[in-house]
Amino acid sequence: MQKKIKSALISVFYKDGLEPLLQTLQQQQVAIYSTGGTQQFIEALGIACIPVETVTGYPSILGGRVKTLHPKVFGGILGRRYEESDLQEMQAYQIPELDLVIVDLYPFEETVKQTEEEKLIIEKIDIGGPSMIRAAAKNFRDVAVIASKTDYTLVTEWLNDQQGELTLEQRRLLASKAFEVVMQYDIAISNYFNRKEQVLRYGENPHQQAVFSGNLNRIFQQLHGKELSYNNLVDVDAAWQLVADISNQKSFCAIIKHTNVCGAALASDGLSAWERALAGDPESAFGGVIVFNQTIHANMATAMNEIFFEVLIASSYDADALAILQQKKNRILLQLQDGHTQEYSAWMQKSVLNGDLKQNMDSGNYAEWNEVGARPCTDREKSDLIFANTLCKHLKSNAIALVKDEQMIGKGCGQTSRIDALRHALAKAEQFGFNTKEAVLASDAFFPFDDCVRIADEAGISAFIQPGGSIRDKDSIQYCVDHNLGMVLTGMRHFKH
């Protein structure tokens, strides 16, 4: 369903990139409504503009806090052109139809980065902007919305190519983008109000200063031990992300060191899971972070008490277990809150160059399960492959994980080549006395050549799981076919840097 754009409401903080779109709207004789600085910008270009206050009958008031919050504005956005009663009311109250809403939001996150003065930060909480964006997005059947300057060029091209019209699919796409913009804006505001800035003893190294801003109590309760350090927090985050990714109903234990999994296992009970996880790499476990998906019992506490570790994370603790574990005054004991996985953010970010880099979290473990080897994988292999793929996802790239009977027996991580990661994983398995015959292998990314499957086959590996996507996938697949090996392609890469 095409929609002819006859009118537009424009109120933006950032004016850069707007002029070509304004020129197009002028050429197509679109009536433009605006206010404040945007109105001045438009008129300075020699483009006719209708002040919003001539529609509402009210000027901008309260120091600019209230400009567009008025029934005649929102009626023009939310009015349903296909409902006769809406059209009659709009006519009765002299509400103009608004076909295009171009609104961005006050720079709240930028202001938070630039100042700690709360008065300035609060004034950058946009009220009218999100309301107009949501209203226009809700009524996408009749209204188009642009909530980001990154879409100015795209919409300009559409209007020029389609004689001033936008399709229903285009309006729906813009609406989905608009809701995403508002969601991220609200999350940033919520994070600001919920933050608790904690000055840490030091950063990653003693000469570095560090603070943490956030609400840890929504994820876990600290039952015992010293204050969490910078490195503790980083490793606890890695452990928490891993345990949240384990859907298996068996007892699960993992040991984290420098954000990598150095030991992990599934078992019928917690003590066995601990013993099998520790056996995977007892050297690296020293000073690590331990995580379980279950209650800690006294027998488990007694066994763990024999080694030095920094942090233990579990869903709960028996009283007897707590008494044993609290014998070390600095040992940190964390109890996961009910519903802790709901705190798992949809986004992750890091500082790079002179800005922030954001991306969606790496959710999901595989997009497909495509068996391309010589034979179907056995039930044991499937169980091990699923576990290995999950563990490999939580290792630094390049990463290889070896699993046998739901126990990680070797891993290679943080290597600059995949074959080095494999060599490291096999060496680890040999170091701690594991037989790799009939073990399985997971890779966080595709095999660029068949050398990895060849070397793994020589070590007795029986099945592989990897995303695929190499132009030479057929080489690794053919090797598996020729040597009676199983191979699963997942269609989902898990780089981690």
GROMACS .gro file of C-alpha atoms in nm:
model
  497
    1MET     CA    1   0.000   0.000   0.000
    2GLN     CA    2   0.159   0.323  -0.120
    3LYS     CA    3   0.139   0.637   0.090
    4LYS     CA    4   0.179   0.983  -0.063
    5ILE     CA    5   0.373   1.208   0.172
    6LYS     CA    6   0.193   1.542   0.184
    7SER     CA    7   0.301   1.672   0.525
    8ALA     CA    8   0.596   1.630   0.760
    9LEU     CA    9   0.669   1.718   1.121
   10ILE     CA   10   1.041   1.776   1.176
   11SER     CA   11   1.210   1.833   1.513
   12VAL     CA   12   1.570   1.714   1.539
   13PHE     CA   13   1.871   1.779   1.760
   14TYR     CA   14   2.125   1.686   1.491
   15LYS     CA   15   2.085   1.885   1.169
   16ASP     CA   16   2.378   1.737   0.973
   17GLY     CA   17   2.266   1.542   0.668
   18LEU     CA   18   1.913   1.683   0.683
   19GLU     CA   19   1.936   1.939   0.401
   20PRO     CA   20   1.905   1.700   0.099
   21LEU     CA   21   1.592   1.546   0.252
   22LEU     CA   22   1.447   1.892   0.313
   23GLN     CA   23   1.518   1.989  -0.049
   24THR     CA   24   1.335   1.679  -0.170
   25LEU     CA   25   1.035   1.754   0.054
   26GLN     CA   26   1.026   2.111  -0.079
   27GLN     CA   27   1.043   1.995  -0.440
   28GLN     CA   28   0.754   1.755  -0.376
   29GLN     CA   29   0.548   2.035  -0.218
   30VAL     CA   30   0.529   1.868   0.122
   31ALA     CA   31   0.392   2.092   0.399
   32ILE     CA   32   0.659   2.109   0.671
   33TYR     CA   33   0.578   2.171   1.039
   34SER     CA   34   0.856   2.245   1.284
   35THR     CA   35   0.960   2.427   1.598
   36GLY     CA   36   1.256   2.581   1.777
   37GLY     CA   37   1.605   2.537   1.639
   38THR     CA   38   1.490   2.301   1.364
   39GLN     CA   39   1.244   2.559   1.236
   40GLN     CA   40   1.519   2.821   1.227
   41PHE     CA   41   1.748   2.580   1.039
   42ILE     CA   42   1.481   2.503   0.779
   43GLU     CA   43   1.389   2.866   0.724
   44ALA     CA   44   1.758   2.961   0.691
   45LEU     CA   45   1.766   2.730   0.387
   46GLY     CA   46   1.484   2.932   0.229
   47ILE     CA   47   1.230   2.653   0.279
   48ALA     CA   48   0.880   2.740   0.395
   49CYS     CA   49   0.792   2.608   0.737
   50ILE     CA   50   0.475   2.613   0.949
   51PRO     CA   51   0.550   2.679   1.320
   52VAL     CA   52   0.396   2.410   1.541
   53GLU     CA   53   0.266   2.676   1.782
   54THR     CA   54   0.035   2.809   1.510
   55VAL     CA   55  -0.131   2.467   1.513
   56THR     CA   56  -0.138   2.412   1.890
   57GLY     CA   57  -0.202   2.771   1.994
   58TYR     CA   58   0.075   2.739   2.252
   59PRO     CA   59   0.436   2.856   2.232
   60SER     CA   60   0.728   2.651   2.354
   61ILE     CA   61   0.701   2.671   2.736
   62LEU     CA   62   0.887   2.572   3.053
   63GLY     CA   63   1.226   2.649   2.907
   64GLY     CA   64   1.161   2.432   2.602
   65ARG     CA   65   1.045   2.129   2.801
   66VAL     CA   66   0.701   2.141   2.637
   67LYS     CA   67   0.685   2.209   2.264
   68THR     CA   68   0.496   1.935   2.082
   69LEU     CA   69   0.307   1.757   2.362
   70HIS     CA   70  -0.040   1.857   2.242
   71PRO     CA   71  -0.350   1.672   2.111
   72LYS     CA   72  -0.329   1.850   1.777
   73VAL     CA   73   0.022   1.715   1.723
   74PHE     CA   74  -0.040   1.363   1.847
   75GLY     CA   75  -0.383   1.351   1.689
   76GLY     CA   76  -0.219   1.433   1.355
   77ILE     CA   77   0.026   1.146   1.406
   78LEU     CA   78  -0.204   0.882   1.557
   79GLY     CA   79  -0.518   0.953   1.354
   80ARG     CA   80  -0.619   0.647   1.151
   81ARG     CA   81  -0.698   0.751   0.797
   82TYR     CA   82  -0.897   0.432   0.741
   83GLU     CA   83  -1.131   0.505   1.038
   84GLU     CA   84  -1.407   0.746   0.943
   85SER     CA   85  -1.464   0.842   1.306
   86ASP     CA   86  -1.098   0.944   1.343
   87LEU     CA   87  -1.117   1.157   1.031
   88GLN     CA   88  -1.435   1.327   1.153
   89GLU     CA   89  -1.278   1.410   1.489
   90MET     CA   90  -0.963   1.540   1.323
   91GLN     CA   91  -1.173   1.767   1.104
   92ALA     CA   92  -1.386   1.883   1.397
   93TYR     CA   93  -1.082   1.979   1.605
   94GLN     CA   94  -0.881   2.113   1.311
   95ILE     CA   95  -0.607   1.853   1.349
   96PRO     CA   96  -0.376   1.837   1.045
   97GLU     CA   97  -0.278   1.495   0.908
   98LEU     CA   98   0.095   1.432   0.957
   99ASP     CA   99   0.231   1.178   0.708
  100LEU     CA  100   0.601   1.186   0.796
  101VAL     CA  101   0.762   1.238   1.137
  102ILE     CA  102   1.133   1.316   1.146
  103VAL     CA  103   1.248   1.328   1.508
  104ASP     CA  104   1.570   1.233   1.683
  105LEU     CA  105   1.647   1.234   2.054
  106TYR     CA  106   1.844   1.454   2.290
  107PRO     CA  107   2.202   1.325   2.329
  108PHE     CA  108   2.154   1.164   2.671
  109GLU     CA  109   2.439   0.910   2.655
  110GLU     CA  110   2.681   1.169   2.517
  111THR     CA  111   2.592   1.407   2.801
  112VAL     CA  112   2.649   1.137   3.064
  113LYS     CA  113   2.998   1.082   2.920
  114GLN     CA  114   3.078   1.453   2.919
  115THR     CA  115   2.960   1.559   3.264
  116GLU     CA  116   2.860   1.435   3.607
  117GLU     CA  117   2.633   1.735   3.675
  118GLU     CA  118   2.293   1.577   3.723
  119LYS     CA  119   2.097   1.887   3.628
  120LEU     CA  120   2.249   1.888   3.280
  121ILE     CA  121   2.200   1.515   3.242
  122ILE     CA  122   1.833   1.527   3.346
  123GLU     CA  123   1.760   1.800   3.092
  124LYS     CA  124   1.882   1.567   2.819
  125ILE     CA  125   1.607   1.315   2.896
  126ASP     CA  126   1.382   1.361   2.594
  127ILE     CA  127   1.008   1.339   2.655
  128GLY     CA  128   0.834   1.464   2.343
  129GLY     CA  129   1.079   1.298   2.104
  130PRO     CA  130   1.027   0.937   2.215
  131SER     CA  131   0.652   0.998   2.240
  132MET     CA  132   0.628   1.124   1.882
  133ILE     CA  133   0.854   0.846   1.753
  134ARG     CA  134   0.648   0.576   1.924
  135ALA     CA  135   0.323   0.731   1.805
  136ALA     CA  136   0.439   0.745   1.443
  137ALA     CA  137   0.583   0.395   1.456
  138LYS     CA  138   0.260   0.260   1.605
  139ASN     CA  139   0.061   0.418   1.322
  140PHE     CA  140   0.299   0.299   1.048
  141ARG     CA  141   0.002   0.205   0.829
  142ASP     CA  142  -0.056   0.576   0.770
  143VAL     CA  143   0.262   0.748   0.892
  144ALA     CA  144   0.633   0.711   0.818
  145VAL     CA  145   0.890   0.783   1.088
  146ILE     CA  146   1.261   0.864   1.073
  147ALA     CA  147   1.424   0.835   1.416
  148SER     CA  148   1.790   0.848   1.312
  149LYS     CA  149   1.992   1.065   1.077
  150THR     CA  150   2.139   0.745   0.933
  151ASP     CA  151   1.811   0.697   0.744
  152TYR     CA  152   1.793   1.044   0.584
  153THR     CA  153   1.968   0.935   0.263
  154LEU     CA  154   1.766   0.613   0.233
  155VAL     CA  155   1.429   0.788   0.266
  156THR     CA  156   1.539   1.066   0.031
  157GLU     CA  157   1.617   0.803  -0.234
  158TRP     CA  158   1.282   0.632  -0.180
  159LEU     CA  159   1.089   0.959  -0.216
  160ASN     CA  160   1.277   1.055  -0.531
  161ASP     CA  161   1.242   0.709  -0.689
  162GLN     CA  162   0.874   0.669  -0.597
  163GLN     CA  163   0.740   1.017  -0.675
  164GLY     CA  164   0.697   1.113  -0.311
  165GLU     CA  165   0.540   0.786  -0.199
  166LEU     CA  166   0.649   0.524   0.055
  167THR     CA  167   0.534   0.162   0.058
  168LEU     CA  168   0.382  -0.016   0.356
  169GLU     CA  169   0.689  -0.239   0.380
  170GLN     CA  170   0.916   0.066   0.390
  171ARG     CA  171   0.703   0.230   0.659
  172ARG     CA  172   0.706  -0.090   0.866
  173LEU     CA  173   1.085  -0.111   0.835
  174LEU     CA  174   1.122   0.248   0.953
  175ALA     CA  175   0.887   0.173   1.244
  176SER     CA  176   1.095  -0.123   1.354
  177LYS     CA  177   1.409   0.091   1.347
  178ALA     CA  178   1.230   0.363   1.544
  179PHE     CA  179   1.123   0.127   1.823
  180GLU     CA  180   1.483   0.004   1.845
  181VAL     CA  181   1.610   0.363   1.882
  182VAL     CA  182   1.362   0.437   2.162
  183MET     CA  183   1.437   0.108   2.336
  184GLN     CA  184   1.810   0.174   2.347
  185TYR     CA  185   1.746   0.531   2.465
  186ASP     CA  186   1.527   0.411   2.753
  187ILE     CA  187   1.784   0.147   2.848
  188ALA     CA  188   2.054   0.413   2.869
  189ILE     CA  189   1.836   0.627   3.098
  190SER     CA  190   1.747   0.326   3.314
  191ASN     CA  191   2.112   0.231   3.342
  192TYR     CA  192   2.197   0.582   3.456
  193PHE     CA  193   1.939   0.582   3.735
  194ASN     CA  194   2.019   0.227   3.846
  195ARG     CA  195   2.394   0.260   3.841
  196LYS     CA  196   2.595   0.230   4.159
  197GLU     CA  197   2.946   0.345   4.097
  198GLN     CA  198   3.193   0.143   4.298
  199VAL     CA  199   3.558   0.246   4.317
  200LEU     CA  200   3.769  -0.069   4.282
  201ARG     CA  201   4.102  -0.130   4.452
  202TYR     CA  202   4.270  -0.104   4.111
  203GLY     CA  203   4.215  -0.208   3.752
  204GLU     CA  204   4.352  -0.494   3.552
  205ASN     CA  205   4.695  -0.408   3.695
  206PRO     CA  206   4.788  -0.228   4.020
  207HIS     CA  207   4.892   0.093   3.844
  208GLN     CA  208   4.548   0.129   3.678
  209GLN     CA  209   4.249   0.298   3.841
  210ALA     CA  210   3.905   0.143   3.797
  211VAL     CA  211   3.539   0.189   3.884
  212PHE     CA  212   3.234  -0.030   3.827
  213SER     CA  213   2.891   0.117   3.745
  214GLY     CA  214   2.600  -0.120   3.771
  215ASN     CA  215   2.372  -0.315   4.003
  216LEU     CA  216   2.530  -0.649   4.086
  217ASN     CA  217   2.254  -0.733   4.334
  218ARG     CA  218   2.017  -0.796   4.045
  219ILE     CA  219   2.237  -1.087   3.937
  220PHE     CA  220   2.377  -1.232   4.259
  221GLN     CA  221   2.407  -1.187   4.634
  222GLN     CA  222   2.756  -1.189   4.785
  223LEU     CA  223   2.746  -1.419   5.086
  224HIS     CA  224   3.110  -1.401   5.190
  225GLY     CA  225   3.455  -1.274   5.106
  226LYS     CA  226   3.645  -0.966   5.003
  227GLU     CA  227   3.531  -0.699   4.763
  228LEU     CA  228   3.523  -0.808   4.401
  229SER     CA  229   3.822  -0.679   4.205
  230TYR     CA  230   3.832  -0.566   3.843
  231ASN     CA  231   3.968  -0.903   3.729
  232ASN     CA  232   3.717  -1.087   3.949
  233LEU     CA  233   3.431  -0.900   3.783
  234VAL     CA  234   3.558  -0.980   3.434
  235ASP     CA  235   3.592  -1.352   3.515
  236VAL     CA  236   3.260  -1.363   3.703
  237ASP     CA  237   3.092  -1.214   3.396
  238ALA     CA  238   3.245  -1.485   3.177
  239ALA     CA  239   3.132  -1.755   3.422
  240TRP     CA  240   2.782  -1.611   3.444
  241GLN     CA  241   2.745  -1.592   3.065
  242LEU     CA  242   2.857  -1.955   3.037
  243VAL     CA  243   2.625  -2.098   3.304
  244ALA     CA  244   2.334  -1.900   3.153
  245ASP     CA  245   2.409  -2.079   2.824
  246ILE     CA  246   2.388  -2.430   2.973
  247SER     CA  247   2.042  -2.578   2.924
  248ASN     CA  248   2.135  -2.936   3.018
  249GLN     CA  249   1.951  -3.063   3.326
  250LYS     CA  250   2.256  -3.250   3.458
  251SER     CA  251   2.490  -3.104   3.718
  252PHE     CA  252   2.731  -2.863   3.551
  253CYS     CA  253   3.059  -2.721   3.674
  254ALA     CA  254   3.312  -2.498   3.500
  255ILE     CA  255   3.635  -2.332   3.605
  256ILE     CA  256   3.718  -1.995   3.450
  257LYS     CA  257   4.065  -1.841   3.426
  258HIS     CA  258   4.128  -1.509   3.250
  259THR     CA  259   3.774  -1.535   3.100
  260ASN     CA  260   3.849  -1.873   2.937
  261VAL     CA  261   3.703  -2.208   3.036
  262CYS     CA  262   3.991  -2.421   3.163
  263GLY     CA  263   3.776  -2.708   3.291
  264ALA     CA  264   3.412  -2.805   3.246
  265ALA     CA  265   3.194  -3.111   3.281
  266LEU     CA  266   2.842  -3.243   3.310
  267ALA     CA  267   2.765  -3.525   3.553
  268SER     CA  268   2.485  -3.692   3.747
  269ASP     CA  269   2.577  -3.505   4.067
  270GLY     CA  270   2.762  -3.191   4.171
  271LEU     CA  271   3.065  -3.361   4.326
  272SER     CA  272   3.129  -3.564   4.011
  273ALA     CA  273   3.087  -3.253   3.795
  274TRP     CA  274   3.349  -3.075   4.010
  275GLU     CA  275   3.596  -3.364   4.000
  276ARG     CA  276   3.564  -3.402   3.623
  277ALA     CA  277   3.594  -3.026   3.561
  278LEU     CA  278   3.904  -3.002   3.780
  279ALA     CA  279   4.064  -3.303   3.609
  280GLY     CA  280   4.045  -3.120   3.274
  281ASP     CA  281   4.323  -2.881   3.378
  282PRO     CA  282   4.410  -2.889   3.752
  283GLU     CA  283   4.705  -2.653   3.701
  284SER     CA  284   4.505  -2.370   3.545
  285ALA     CA  285   4.230  -2.408   3.807
  286PHE     CA  286   4.454  -2.248   4.071
  287GLY     CA  287   4.315  -1.903   4.157
  288GLY     CA  288   4.021  -1.940   3.921
  289VAL     CA  289   3.648  -1.874   3.931
  290ILE     CA  290   3.422  -2.177   3.977
  291VAL     CA  291   3.059  -2.183   3.865
  292PHE     CA  292   2.781  -2.440   3.917
  293ASN     CA  293   2.423  -2.460   3.797
  294GLN     CA  294   2.301  -2.609   4.125
  295THR     CA  295   2.314  -2.604   4.505
  296ILE     CA  296   2.651  -2.653   4.676
  297HIS     CA  297   2.644  -2.943   4.925
  298ALA     CA  298   2.890  -3.021   5.202
  299ASN     CA  299   3.072  -3.296   5.010
  300MET     CA  300   3.130  -3.059   4.720
  301ALA     CA  301   3.253  -2.784   4.955
  302THR     CA  302   3.496  -3.024   5.122
  303ALA     CA  303   3.642  -3.126   4.786
  304MET     CA  304   3.675  -2.770   4.657
  305ASN     CA  305   3.826  -2.655   4.985
  306GLU     CA  306   4.142  -2.847   4.898
  307ILE     CA  307   4.251  -2.593   4.633
  308PHE     CA  308   4.285  -2.215   4.620
  309PHE     CA  309   4.020  -2.036   4.417
  310GLU     CA  310   3.906  -1.675   4.410
  311VAL     CA  311   3.529  -1.697   4.352
  312LEU     CA  312   3.254  -1.959   4.369
  313ILE     CA  313   2.918  -1.898   4.198
  314ALA     CA  314   2.616  -2.121   4.255
  315SER     CA  315   2.236  -2.111   4.268
  316SER     CA  316   2.236  -2.179   4.644
  317TYR     CA  317   2.441  -2.321   4.932
  318ASP     CA  318   2.361  -2.569   5.208
  319ALA     CA  319   2.435  -2.436   5.556
  320ASP     CA  320   2.703  -2.703   5.612
  321ALA     CA  321   2.866  -2.616   5.281
  322LEU     CA  322   2.874  -2.246   5.369
  323ALA     CA  323   3.040  -2.321   5.702
  324ILE     CA  324   3.318  -2.510   5.524
  325LEU     CA  325   3.370  -2.254   5.247
  326GLN     CA  326   3.369  -1.955   5.481
  327GLN     CA  327   3.679  -2.085   5.659
  328LYS     CA  328   3.881  -1.875   5.411
  329LYS     CA  329   3.795  -1.513   5.493
  330ASN     CA  330   3.879  -1.368   5.149
  331ARG     CA  331   3.708  -1.636   4.942
  332ILE     CA  332   3.420  -1.480   4.749
  333LEU     CA  333   3.091  -1.672   4.754
  334LEU     CA  334   2.817  -1.555   4.520
  335GLN     CA  335   2.459  -1.683   4.509
  336LEU     CA  336   2.273  -1.628   4.184
  337GLN     CA  337   1.941  -1.450   4.214
  338ASP     CA  338   1.623  -1.613   4.089
  339GLY     CA  339   1.565  -1.496   3.734
  340HIS     CA  340   1.928  -1.384   3.696
  341THR     CA  341   1.928  -1.477   3.328
  342GLN     CA  342   1.667  -1.205   3.268
  343GLU     CA  343   1.942  -0.953   3.347
  344TYR     CA  344   2.141  -1.082   3.049
  345SER     CA  345   2.180  -0.773   2.831
  346ALA     CA  346   2.086  -0.785   2.466
  347TRP     CA  347   2.389  -0.568   2.390
  348MET     CA  348   2.756  -0.562   2.471
  349GLN     CA  349   2.997  -0.274   2.430
  350LYS     CA  350   3.363  -0.185   2.461
  351SER     CA  351   3.571   0.129   2.423
  352VAL     CA  352   3.771   0.146   2.101
  353LEU     CA  353   3.971   0.432   1.954
  354ASN     CA  354   3.788   0.742   2.080
  355GLY     CA  355   3.440   0.595   2.097
  356ASP     CA  356   3.217   0.306   2.198
  357LEU     CA  357   3.162  -0.009   1.995
  358LYS     CA  358   2.833  -0.192   2.046
  359GLN     CA  359   2.695  -0.519   1.917
  360ASN     CA  360   2.422  -0.769   1.996
  361MET     CA  361   2.523  -1.040   2.240
  362ASP     CA  362   2.625  -1.373   2.086
  363SER     CA  363   2.301  -1.547   2.170
  364GLY     CA  364   2.225  -1.895   2.043
  365ASN     CA  365   2.468  -2.176   1.976
  366TYR     CA  366   2.384  -2.290   1.624
  367ALA     CA  367   2.155  -2.179   1.344
  368GLU     CA  368   2.122  -2.529   1.199
  369TRP     CA  369   2.229  -2.886   1.258
  370ASN     CA  370   2.353  -3.009   0.922
  371GLU     CA  371   2.530  -3.346   0.931
  372VAL     CA  372   2.765  -3.364   0.633
  373GLY     CA  373   3.012  -3.636   0.739
  374ALA     CA  374   3.040  -3.998   0.637
  375ARG     CA  375   2.766  -4.111   0.872
  376PRO     CA  376   2.506  -3.986   1.119
  377CYS     CA  377   2.658  -3.890   1.453
  378THR     CA  378   2.587  -4.130   1.738
  379ASP     CA  379   2.378  -4.018   2.035
  380ARG     CA  380   2.693  -3.995   2.248
  381GLU     CA  381   2.866  -3.787   1.984
  382LYS     CA  382   2.566  -3.554   1.950
  383SER     CA  383   2.558  -3.493   2.325
  384ASP     CA  384   2.932  -3.425   2.331
  385LEU     CA  385   2.918  -3.205   2.020
  386ILE     CA  386   2.645  -2.984   2.168
  387PHE     CA  387   2.845  -2.946   2.490
  388ALA     CA  388   3.172  -2.883   2.305
  389ASN     CA  389   3.013  -2.620   2.081
  390THR     CA  390   2.880  -2.431   2.383
  391LEU     CA  391   3.216  -2.440   2.560
  392CYS     CA  392   3.404  -2.334   2.247
  393LYS     CA  393   3.174  -2.033   2.212
  394HIS     CA  394   3.307  -1.909   2.548
  395LEU     CA  395   3.677  -1.945   2.461
  396LYS     CA  396   3.885  -1.666   2.311
  397SER     CA  397   3.947  -1.704   1.937
  398ASN     CA  398   4.096  -1.890   1.768
  399ALA     CA  399   3.939  -2.166   1.976
  400ILE     CA  400   3.918  -2.545   1.975
  401ALA     CA  401   3.742  -2.753   2.243
  402LEU     CA  402   3.781  -3.128   2.286
  403VAL     CA  403   3.505  -3.314   2.473
  404LYS     CA  404   3.464  -3.678   2.565
  405ASP     CA  405   3.173  -3.816   2.764
  406GLU     CA  406   3.057  -3.461   2.848
  407GLN     CA  407   3.393  -3.362   2.992
  408MET     CA  408   3.624  -3.104   2.839
  409ILE     CA  409   3.955  -3.288   2.802
  410GLY     CA  410   4.147  -3.027   2.605
  411LYS     CA  411   4.119  -2.674   2.477
  412GLY     CA  412   4.319  -2.430   2.269
  413CYS     CA  413   4.226  -2.064   2.286
  414GLY     CA  414   4.356  -1.719   2.199
  415GLN     CA  415   4.577  -1.859   1.923
  416THR     CA  416   4.660  -1.673   1.604
  417SER     CA  417   4.591  -1.979   1.389
  418ARG     CA  418   4.331  -2.253   1.417
  419ILE     CA  419   4.584  -2.530   1.376
  420ASP     CA  420   4.785  -2.389   1.669
  421ALA     CA  421   4.468  -2.392   1.879
  422LEU     CA  422   4.421  -2.758   1.787
  423ARG     CA  423   4.781  -2.847   1.871
  424HIS     CA  424   4.742  -2.673   2.206
  425ALA     CA  425   4.417  -2.860   2.279
  426LEU     CA  426   4.573  -3.198   2.197
  427ALA     CA  427   4.881  -3.115   2.407
  428LYS     CA  428   4.660  -3.027   2.704
  429ALA     CA  429   4.471  -3.353   2.673
  430GLU     CA  430   4.796  -3.550   2.663
  431GLN     CA  431   4.943  -3.352   2.954
  432PHE     CA  432   4.661  -3.455   3.185
  433GLY     CA  433   4.639  -3.816   3.071
  434PHE     CA  434   4.329  -3.815   2.853
  435ASN     CA  435   4.277  -4.058   2.568
  436THR     CA  436   4.139  -3.858   2.273
  437LYS     CA  437   4.014  -4.168   2.090
  438GLU     CA  438   3.641  -4.117   2.018
  439ALA     CA  439   3.644  -3.764   2.157
  440VAL     CA  440   3.473  -3.485   1.960
  441LEU     CA  441   3.602  -3.146   1.850
  442ALA     CA  442   3.435  -2.804   1.830
  443SER     CA  443   3.577  -2.507   1.641
  444ASP     CA  444   3.455  -2.149   1.686
  445ALA     CA  445   3.499  -2.079   1.314
  446PHE     CA  446   3.538  -2.272   0.989
  447PHE     CA  447   3.836  -2.484   0.890
  448PRO     CA  448   4.019  -2.300   0.611
  449PHE     CA  449   4.193  -2.626   0.511
  450ASP     CA  450   4.158  -2.996   0.589
  451ASP     CA  451   4.472  -3.001   0.807
  452CYS     CA  452   4.280  -2.967   1.134
  453VAL     CA  453   4.048  -3.261   1.069
  454ARG     CA  454   4.343  -3.467   0.945
  455ILE     CA  455   4.551  -3.403   1.259
  456ALA     CA  456   4.248  -3.456   1.483
  457ASP     CA  457   4.167  -3.784   1.306
  458GLU     CA  458   4.520  -3.906   1.369
  459ALA     CA  459   4.458  -3.835   1.740
  460GLY     CA  460   4.138  -4.043   1.736
  461ILE     CA  461   3.876  -3.766   1.718
  462SER     CA  462   3.554  -3.918   1.580
  463ALA     CA  463   3.328  -3.618   1.509
  464PHE     CA  464   3.348  -3.242   1.449
  465ILE     CA  465   3.120  -2.943   1.489
  466GLN     CA  466   3.196  -2.613   1.317
  467PRO     CA  467   3.003  -2.328   1.150
  468GLY     CA  468   3.121  -2.389   0.796
  469GLY     CA  469   3.143  -2.108   0.545
  470SER     CA  470   3.491  -2.160   0.402
  471ILE     CA  471   3.533  -2.169   0.026
  472ARG     CA  472   3.718  -2.495   0.096
  473ASP     CA  473   3.456  -2.655   0.322
  474LYS     CA  474   3.443  -2.944   0.079
  475ASP     CA  475   3.803  -3.041   0.163
  476SER     CA  476   3.728  -3.098   0.531
  477ILE     CA  477   3.393  -3.258   0.454
  478GLN     CA  478   3.547  -3.493   0.198
  479TYR     CA  479   3.815  -3.598   0.446
  480CYS     CA  480   3.544  -3.689   0.697
  481VAL     CA  481   3.352  -3.882   0.431
  482ASP     CA  482   3.664  -4.072   0.328
  483HIS     CA  483   3.757  -4.160   0.688
  484ASN     CA  484   3.415  -4.245   0.835
  485LEU     CA  485   3.404  -3.936   1.059
  486GLY     CA  486   3.103  -3.734   1.169
  487MET     CA  487   3.077  -3.364   1.096
  488VAL     CA  488   2.809  -3.108   1.181
  489LEU     CA  489   2.780  -2.762   1.025
  490THR     CA  490   2.600  -2.510   1.246
  491GLY     CA  491   2.590  -2.200   1.027
  492MET     CA  492   2.684  -1.985   1.331
  493ARG     CA  493   3.034  -1.855   1.397
  494HIS     CA  494   3.145  -1.770   1.752
  495PHE     CA  495   3.448  -1.542   1.732
  496LYS     CA  496   3.539  -1.392   2.068
  497HIS     CA  497   3.808  -1.128   2.104
   0.00000   0.00000   0.00000
